[in-house]
Every structure is written in C-alpha cells, then in structure tokens.
XYZ file of N, CA and C in Angstrom:
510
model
N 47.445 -10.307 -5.760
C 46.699 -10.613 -6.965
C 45.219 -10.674 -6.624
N 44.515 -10.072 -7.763
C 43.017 -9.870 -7.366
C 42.529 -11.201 -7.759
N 41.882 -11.955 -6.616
C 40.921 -13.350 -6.451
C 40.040 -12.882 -7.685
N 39.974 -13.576 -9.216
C 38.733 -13.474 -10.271
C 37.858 -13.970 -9.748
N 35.940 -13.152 -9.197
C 35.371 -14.258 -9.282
C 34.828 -14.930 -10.404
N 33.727 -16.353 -10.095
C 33.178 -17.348 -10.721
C 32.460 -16.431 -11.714
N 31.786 -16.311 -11.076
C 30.204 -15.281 -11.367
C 30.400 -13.682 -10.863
N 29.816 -12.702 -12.137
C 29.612 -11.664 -11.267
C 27.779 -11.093 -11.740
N 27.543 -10.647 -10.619
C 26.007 -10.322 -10.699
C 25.994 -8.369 -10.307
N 24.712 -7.707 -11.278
C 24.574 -6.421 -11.301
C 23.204 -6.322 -10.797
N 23.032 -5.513 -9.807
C 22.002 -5.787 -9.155
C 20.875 -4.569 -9.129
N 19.720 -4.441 -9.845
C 19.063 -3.203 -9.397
C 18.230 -3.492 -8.608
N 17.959 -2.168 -7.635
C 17.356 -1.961 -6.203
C 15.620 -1.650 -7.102
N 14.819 -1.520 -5.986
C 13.423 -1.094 -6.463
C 13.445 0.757 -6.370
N 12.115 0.810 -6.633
C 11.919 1.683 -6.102
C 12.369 3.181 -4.909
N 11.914 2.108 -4.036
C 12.197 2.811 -2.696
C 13.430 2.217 -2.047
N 14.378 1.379 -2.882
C 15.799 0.798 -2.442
C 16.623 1.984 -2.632
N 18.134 1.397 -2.313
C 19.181 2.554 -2.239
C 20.018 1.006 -2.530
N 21.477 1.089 -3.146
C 22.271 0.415 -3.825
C 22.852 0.054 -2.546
N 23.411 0.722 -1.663
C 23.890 0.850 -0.375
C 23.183 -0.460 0.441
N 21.778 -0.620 0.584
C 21.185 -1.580 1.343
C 20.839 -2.842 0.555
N 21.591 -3.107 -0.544
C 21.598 -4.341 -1.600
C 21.641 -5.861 -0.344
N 20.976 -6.359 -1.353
C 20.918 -8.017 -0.569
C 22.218 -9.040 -0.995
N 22.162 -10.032 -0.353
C 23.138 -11.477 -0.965
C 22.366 -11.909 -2.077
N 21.234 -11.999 -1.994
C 20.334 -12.939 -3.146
C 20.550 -12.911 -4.111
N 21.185 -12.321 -4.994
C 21.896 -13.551 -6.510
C 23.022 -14.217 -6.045
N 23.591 -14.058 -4.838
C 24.371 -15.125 -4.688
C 23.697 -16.207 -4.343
N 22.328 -16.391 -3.900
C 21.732 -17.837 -3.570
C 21.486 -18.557 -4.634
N 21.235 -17.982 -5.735
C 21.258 -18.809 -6.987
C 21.998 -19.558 -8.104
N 23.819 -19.415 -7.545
C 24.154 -19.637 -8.129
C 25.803 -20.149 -7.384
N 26.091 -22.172 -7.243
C 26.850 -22.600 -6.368
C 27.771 -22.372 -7.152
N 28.926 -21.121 -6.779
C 30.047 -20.895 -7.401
C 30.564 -19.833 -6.174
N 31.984 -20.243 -5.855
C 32.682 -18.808 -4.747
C 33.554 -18.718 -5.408
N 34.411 -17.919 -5.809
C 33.942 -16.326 -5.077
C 32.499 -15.444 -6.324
N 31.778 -14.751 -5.859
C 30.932 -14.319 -6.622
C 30.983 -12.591 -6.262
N 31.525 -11.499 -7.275
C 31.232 -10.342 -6.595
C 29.937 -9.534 -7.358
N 29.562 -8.577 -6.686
C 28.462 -8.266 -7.161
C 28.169 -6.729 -6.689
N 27.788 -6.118 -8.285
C 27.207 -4.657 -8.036
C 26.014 -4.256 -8.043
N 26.402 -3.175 -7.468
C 24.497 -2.587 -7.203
C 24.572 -1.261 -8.106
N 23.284 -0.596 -8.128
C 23.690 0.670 -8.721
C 22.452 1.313 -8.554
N 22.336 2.772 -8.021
C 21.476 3.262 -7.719
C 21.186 4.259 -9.248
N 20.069 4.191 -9.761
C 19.767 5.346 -10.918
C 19.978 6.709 -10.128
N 19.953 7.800 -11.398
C 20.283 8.917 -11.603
C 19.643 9.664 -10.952
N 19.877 10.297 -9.507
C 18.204 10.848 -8.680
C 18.263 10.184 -7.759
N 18.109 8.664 -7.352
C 18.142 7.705 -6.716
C 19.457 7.341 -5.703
N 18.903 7.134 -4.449
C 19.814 7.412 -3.332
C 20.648 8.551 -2.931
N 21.996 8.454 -3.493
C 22.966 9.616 -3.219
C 23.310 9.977 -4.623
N 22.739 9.098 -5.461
C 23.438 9.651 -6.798
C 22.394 10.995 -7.170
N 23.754 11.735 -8.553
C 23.622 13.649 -8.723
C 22.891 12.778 -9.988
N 21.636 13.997 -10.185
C 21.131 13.895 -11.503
C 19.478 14.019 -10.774
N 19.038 14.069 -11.998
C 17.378 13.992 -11.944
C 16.502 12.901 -11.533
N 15.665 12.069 -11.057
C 14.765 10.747 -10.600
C 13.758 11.041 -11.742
N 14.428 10.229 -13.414
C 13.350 9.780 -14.509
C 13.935 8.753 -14.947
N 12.472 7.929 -15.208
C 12.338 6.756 -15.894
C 13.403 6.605 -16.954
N 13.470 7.719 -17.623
C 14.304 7.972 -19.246
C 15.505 8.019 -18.812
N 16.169 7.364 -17.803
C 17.380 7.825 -17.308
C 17.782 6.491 -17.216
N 17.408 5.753 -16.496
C 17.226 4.677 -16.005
C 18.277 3.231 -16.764
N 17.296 3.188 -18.043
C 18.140 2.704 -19.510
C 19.693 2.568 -19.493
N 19.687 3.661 -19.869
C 21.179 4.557 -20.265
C 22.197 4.178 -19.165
N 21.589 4.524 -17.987
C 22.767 4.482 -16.855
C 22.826 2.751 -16.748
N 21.987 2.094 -16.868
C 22.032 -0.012 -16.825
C 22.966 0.406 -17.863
N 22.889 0.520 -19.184
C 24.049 0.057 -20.055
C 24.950 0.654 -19.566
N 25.691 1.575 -19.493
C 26.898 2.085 -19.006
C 27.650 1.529 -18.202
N 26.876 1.391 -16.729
C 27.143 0.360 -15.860
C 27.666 -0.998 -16.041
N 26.540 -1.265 -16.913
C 27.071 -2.539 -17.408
C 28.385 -3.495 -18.046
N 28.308 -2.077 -19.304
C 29.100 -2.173 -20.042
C 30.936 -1.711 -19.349
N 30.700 -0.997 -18.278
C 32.187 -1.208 -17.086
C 32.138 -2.540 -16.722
N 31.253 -2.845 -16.176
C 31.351 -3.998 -15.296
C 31.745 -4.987 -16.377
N 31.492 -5.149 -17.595
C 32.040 -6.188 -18.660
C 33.223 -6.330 -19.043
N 33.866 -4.931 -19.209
C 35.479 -4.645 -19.688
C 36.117 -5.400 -18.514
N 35.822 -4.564 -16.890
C 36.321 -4.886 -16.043
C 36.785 -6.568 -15.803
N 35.541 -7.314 -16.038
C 35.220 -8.647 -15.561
C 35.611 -9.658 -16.549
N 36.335 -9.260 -17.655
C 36.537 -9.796 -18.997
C 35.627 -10.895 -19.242
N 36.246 -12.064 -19.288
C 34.805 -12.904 -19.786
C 34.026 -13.910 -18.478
N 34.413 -13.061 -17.469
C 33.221 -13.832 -16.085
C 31.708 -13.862 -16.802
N 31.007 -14.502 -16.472
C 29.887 -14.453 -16.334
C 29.087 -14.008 -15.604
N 27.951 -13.241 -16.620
C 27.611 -11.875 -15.484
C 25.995 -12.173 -15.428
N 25.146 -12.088 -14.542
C 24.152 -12.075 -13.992
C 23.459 -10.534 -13.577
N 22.198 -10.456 -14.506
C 21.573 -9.265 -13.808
C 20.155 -9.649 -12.930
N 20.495 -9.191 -11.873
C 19.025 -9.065 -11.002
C 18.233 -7.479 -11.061
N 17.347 -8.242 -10.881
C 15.950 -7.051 -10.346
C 14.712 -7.167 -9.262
N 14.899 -6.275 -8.506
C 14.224 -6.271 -7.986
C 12.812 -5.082 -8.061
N 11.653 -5.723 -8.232
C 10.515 -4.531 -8.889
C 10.971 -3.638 -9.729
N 11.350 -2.572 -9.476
C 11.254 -1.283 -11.037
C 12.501 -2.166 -11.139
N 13.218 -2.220 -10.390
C 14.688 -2.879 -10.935
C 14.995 -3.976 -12.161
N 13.842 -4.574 -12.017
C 13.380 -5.599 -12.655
C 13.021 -5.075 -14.307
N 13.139 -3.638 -14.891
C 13.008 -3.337 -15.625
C 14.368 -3.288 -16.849
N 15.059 -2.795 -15.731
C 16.695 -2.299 -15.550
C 17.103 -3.734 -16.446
N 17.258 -4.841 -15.899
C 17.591 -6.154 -15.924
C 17.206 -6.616 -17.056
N 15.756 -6.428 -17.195
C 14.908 -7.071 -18.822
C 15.732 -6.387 -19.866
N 15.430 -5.088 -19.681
C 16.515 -4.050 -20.888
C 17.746 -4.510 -20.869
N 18.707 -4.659 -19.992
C 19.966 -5.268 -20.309
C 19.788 -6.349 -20.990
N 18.756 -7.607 -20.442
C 19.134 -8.797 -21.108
C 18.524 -9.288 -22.286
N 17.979 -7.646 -23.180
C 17.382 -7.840 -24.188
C 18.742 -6.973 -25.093
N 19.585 -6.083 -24.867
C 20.658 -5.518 -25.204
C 22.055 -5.328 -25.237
N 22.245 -6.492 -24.319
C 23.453 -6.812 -23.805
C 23.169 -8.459 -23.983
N 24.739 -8.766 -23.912
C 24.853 -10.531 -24.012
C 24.744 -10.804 -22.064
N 24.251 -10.716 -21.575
C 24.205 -11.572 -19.934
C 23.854 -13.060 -20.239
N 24.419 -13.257 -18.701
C 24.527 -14.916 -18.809
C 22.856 -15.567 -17.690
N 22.946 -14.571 -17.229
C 21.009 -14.864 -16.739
C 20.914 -13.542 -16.266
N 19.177 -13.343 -16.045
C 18.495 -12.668 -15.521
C 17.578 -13.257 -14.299
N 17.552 -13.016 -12.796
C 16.831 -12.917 -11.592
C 15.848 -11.522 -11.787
N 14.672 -12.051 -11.669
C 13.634 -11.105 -11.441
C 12.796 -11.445 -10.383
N 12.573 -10.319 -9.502
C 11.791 -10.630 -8.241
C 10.588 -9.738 -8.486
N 9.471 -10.150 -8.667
C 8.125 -9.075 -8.342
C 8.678 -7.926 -9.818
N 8.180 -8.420 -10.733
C 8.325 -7.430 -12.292
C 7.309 -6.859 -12.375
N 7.379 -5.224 -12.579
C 6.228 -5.024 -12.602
C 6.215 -4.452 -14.175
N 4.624 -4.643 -14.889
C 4.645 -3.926 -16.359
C 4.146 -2.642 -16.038
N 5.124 -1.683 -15.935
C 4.847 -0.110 -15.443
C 3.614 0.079 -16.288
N 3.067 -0.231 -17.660
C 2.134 0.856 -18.236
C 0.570 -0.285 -17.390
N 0.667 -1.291 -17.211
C -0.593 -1.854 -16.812
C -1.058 -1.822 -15.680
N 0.203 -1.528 -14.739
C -0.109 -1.062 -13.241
C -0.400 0.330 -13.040
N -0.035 0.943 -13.966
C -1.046 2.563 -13.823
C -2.210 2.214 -14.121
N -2.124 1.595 -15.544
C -3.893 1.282 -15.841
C -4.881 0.537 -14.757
N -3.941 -0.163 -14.559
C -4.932 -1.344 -13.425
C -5.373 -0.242 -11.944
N -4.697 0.319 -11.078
C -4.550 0.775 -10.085
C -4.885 2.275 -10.235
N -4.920 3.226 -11.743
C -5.139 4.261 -11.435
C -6.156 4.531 -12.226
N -6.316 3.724 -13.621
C -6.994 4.173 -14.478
C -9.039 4.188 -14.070
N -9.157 3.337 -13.249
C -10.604 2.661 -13.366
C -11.439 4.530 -12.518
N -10.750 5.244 -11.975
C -11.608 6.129 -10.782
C -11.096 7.702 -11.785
N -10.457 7.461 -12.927
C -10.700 8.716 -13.906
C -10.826 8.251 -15.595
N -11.634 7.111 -15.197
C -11.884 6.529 -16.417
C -10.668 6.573 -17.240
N -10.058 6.241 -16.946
C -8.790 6.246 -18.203
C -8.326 7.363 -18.473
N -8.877 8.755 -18.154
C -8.424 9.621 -19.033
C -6.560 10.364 -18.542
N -6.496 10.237 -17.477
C -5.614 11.084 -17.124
C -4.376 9.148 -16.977
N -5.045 8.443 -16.351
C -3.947 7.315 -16.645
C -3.188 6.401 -18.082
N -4.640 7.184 -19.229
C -3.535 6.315 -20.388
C -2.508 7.406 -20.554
N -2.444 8.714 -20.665
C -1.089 9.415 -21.353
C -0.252 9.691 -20.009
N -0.366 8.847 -18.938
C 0.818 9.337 -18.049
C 1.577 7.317 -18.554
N 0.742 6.250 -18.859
C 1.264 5.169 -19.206
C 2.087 5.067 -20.531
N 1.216 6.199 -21.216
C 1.799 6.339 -22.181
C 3.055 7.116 -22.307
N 3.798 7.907 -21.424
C 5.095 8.682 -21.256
C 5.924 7.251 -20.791
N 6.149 6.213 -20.441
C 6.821 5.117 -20.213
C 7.869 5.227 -21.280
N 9.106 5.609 -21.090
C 10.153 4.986 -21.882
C 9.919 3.685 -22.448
N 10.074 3.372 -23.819
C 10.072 1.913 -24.331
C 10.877 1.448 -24.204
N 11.932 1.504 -23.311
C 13.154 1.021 -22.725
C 13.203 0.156 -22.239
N 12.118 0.766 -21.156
C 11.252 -0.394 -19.719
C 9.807 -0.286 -20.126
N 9.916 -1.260 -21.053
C 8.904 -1.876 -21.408
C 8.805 -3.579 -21.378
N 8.816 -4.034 -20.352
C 9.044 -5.432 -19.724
C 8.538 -6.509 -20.677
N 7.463 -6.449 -21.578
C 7.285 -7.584 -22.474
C 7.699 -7.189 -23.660
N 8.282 -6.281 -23.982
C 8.866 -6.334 -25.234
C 10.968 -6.630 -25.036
N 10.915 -5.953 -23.656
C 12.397 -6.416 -23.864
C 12.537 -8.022 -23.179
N 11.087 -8.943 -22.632
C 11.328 -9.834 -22.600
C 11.552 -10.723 -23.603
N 10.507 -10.192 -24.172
C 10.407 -11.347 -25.812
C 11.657 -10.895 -26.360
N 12.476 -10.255 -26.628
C 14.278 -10.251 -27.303
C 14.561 -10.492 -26.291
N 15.000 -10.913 -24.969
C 15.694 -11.634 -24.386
C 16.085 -13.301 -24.725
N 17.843 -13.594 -25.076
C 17.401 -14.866 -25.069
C 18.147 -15.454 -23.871
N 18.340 -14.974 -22.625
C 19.308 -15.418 -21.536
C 18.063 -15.827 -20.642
N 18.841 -16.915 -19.569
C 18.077 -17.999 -18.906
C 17.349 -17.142 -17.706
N 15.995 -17.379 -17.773
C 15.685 -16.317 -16.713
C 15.303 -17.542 -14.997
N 15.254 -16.680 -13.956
C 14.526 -17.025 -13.373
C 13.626 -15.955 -12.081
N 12.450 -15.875 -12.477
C 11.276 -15.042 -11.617
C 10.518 -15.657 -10.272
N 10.652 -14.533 -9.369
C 10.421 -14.344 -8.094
C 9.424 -14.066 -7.721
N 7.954 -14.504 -7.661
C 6.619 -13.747 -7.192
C 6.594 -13.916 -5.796
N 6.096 -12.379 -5.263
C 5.786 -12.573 -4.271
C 4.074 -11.951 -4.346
N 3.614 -12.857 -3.199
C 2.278 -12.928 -3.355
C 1.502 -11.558 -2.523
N 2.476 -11.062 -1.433
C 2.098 -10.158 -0.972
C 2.443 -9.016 -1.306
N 2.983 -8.596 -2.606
C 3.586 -7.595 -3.081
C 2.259 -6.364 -3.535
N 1.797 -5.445 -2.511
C 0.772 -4.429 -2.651
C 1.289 -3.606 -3.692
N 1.900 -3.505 -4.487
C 1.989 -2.360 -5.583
C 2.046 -3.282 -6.777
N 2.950 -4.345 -7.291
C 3.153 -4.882 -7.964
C 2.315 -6.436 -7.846
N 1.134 -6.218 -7.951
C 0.202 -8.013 -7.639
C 0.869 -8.856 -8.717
N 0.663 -10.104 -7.851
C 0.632 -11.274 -8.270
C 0.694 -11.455 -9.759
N -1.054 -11.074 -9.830
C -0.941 -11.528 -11.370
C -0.371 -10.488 -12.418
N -0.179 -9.191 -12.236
C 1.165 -8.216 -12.596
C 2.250 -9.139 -13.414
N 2.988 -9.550 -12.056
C 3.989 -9.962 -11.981
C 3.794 -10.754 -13.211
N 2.788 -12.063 -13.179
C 3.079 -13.133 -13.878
C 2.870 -12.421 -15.520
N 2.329 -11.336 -15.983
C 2.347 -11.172 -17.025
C 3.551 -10.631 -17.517
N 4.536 -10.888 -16.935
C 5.879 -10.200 -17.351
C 6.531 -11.886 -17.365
N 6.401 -12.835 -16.901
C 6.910 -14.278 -17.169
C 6.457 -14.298 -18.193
C-alpha cells in the first residue's frame, strides 16, 4: 500500500535549474512526514522536447498541476519557486486552489529588463521586448488574485534578480 503523504509540494527550478537537481527546501517549511514532492522542468528546459518560451511555461504549471491534484486527491499541495520559477508558482496560486506558495528571489520579469537593460538604449529596444512577457507571469497581478498563504525568500546577493526586485513582488 502506497504511504499517502501529509503534504505534497510542486516545485519550479529557475532559470538555469534542471528538475533533476531539485532541493529538500519545501520540505523545511513544513513539520509533517511523509511529504512527496515534484519538480518539473518547462518545455525546452533540461531534457524536456519542445521549444524554451516564456508562453509555454503557464500551460505546462497547470497541467502539471492539475495531475498532481487528481493523483494526490485532497493532500495538500504546496507550490514553490525558485526565481523565474517563482513565476510558475504565483500563476498557479492565482488559478488553482493551492494550500501555500514558497517563493525564493521573485523576479518581476518586465522591470528587470527595464531596470538592467533599459537605461543604455534608452528604453527603446527594452520596453517591447518587456512588453512580449506573457501576462501569465506577470508576478503582481497574479499576486494580487492570489489568496493562499505565502511565504518569500530574499536573497540579498541575488545578481540578476536584486533585492529590491524581489521585494516588489511581496
């Protein structure tokens, strides 16, 4: 007989992660054993077949998700993120019923182009590449419809995603 766990947690990788090299860390947040937990690499990303776009991204969190829910009947499910991952997570827990969201280092994709690319071509070539952003992962709008319990991770040394980045997505 399959051990149900307590908790189950869905985990997206960043960037430059692979699902394969996933951490324990939503299990530190939450005193309950057994806890199992998935990862999932987007479409492009790691070994998975398909294209590496933003517009992909969405689609494949719900899907995912929505297995992992049938599967898990009524466990309680937890999404993490880590950086872009952290996008993944907001969109679920603005579209899906989850029971929390972990965010580590969130970044708001359209302000970190602006911030980091826009100032050395005056804006011109960084607002319409901010502006191709799926409204999917759009981190303060699927925060504000989120109503699941969050809790956010800054890290202070995070060179792509700063500090104060981060905090504008809290």
């Amino acid at each position: 007989e399959k051990i149900r766990p307590a908790v189950a947690a869905l985990e997206f990788v960043g960037n430059a992660g692979r699902a394969d090299w996933g951490t324990s860390l939503p299990s530190r947040f939450v005193n309950a054993a057994p806890m199992e937990i998935w990862r999932m690499n987007y479409p492009g990303y790691g070994a998975s077949a398909g294209r590496a776009r933003l517009s992909s991204i969405a689609p494949a969190a719900r899907a995912v998700f929505d297995v992992m829910r049938e599967e898990s009947g009524d466990t309680p499910i937890l999404v993490y993120g880590f950086s872009l991952g952290s996008t993944a997570a907001l969109h679920l827990a603005a579209h899906r019923e989850v029971d929390g969201v972990i965010l580590r280092n969130p970044p708001p994709l359209g302000r970190i182009i602006l911030t980091r690319y826009g100032w050395w071509n005056l804006w011109l070539a960084a607002l319409p590449v901010a502006a191709q952003i799926p409204r999917d992962l759009w981190t303060g709008r699927n925060g504000r419809r989120s109503t699941a319990p969050a809790a956010f991770l800054v890290s202070e040394d995070d060179r792509v995603v700063r500090p104060y980045l981060q905090r504008t997505v809290y």
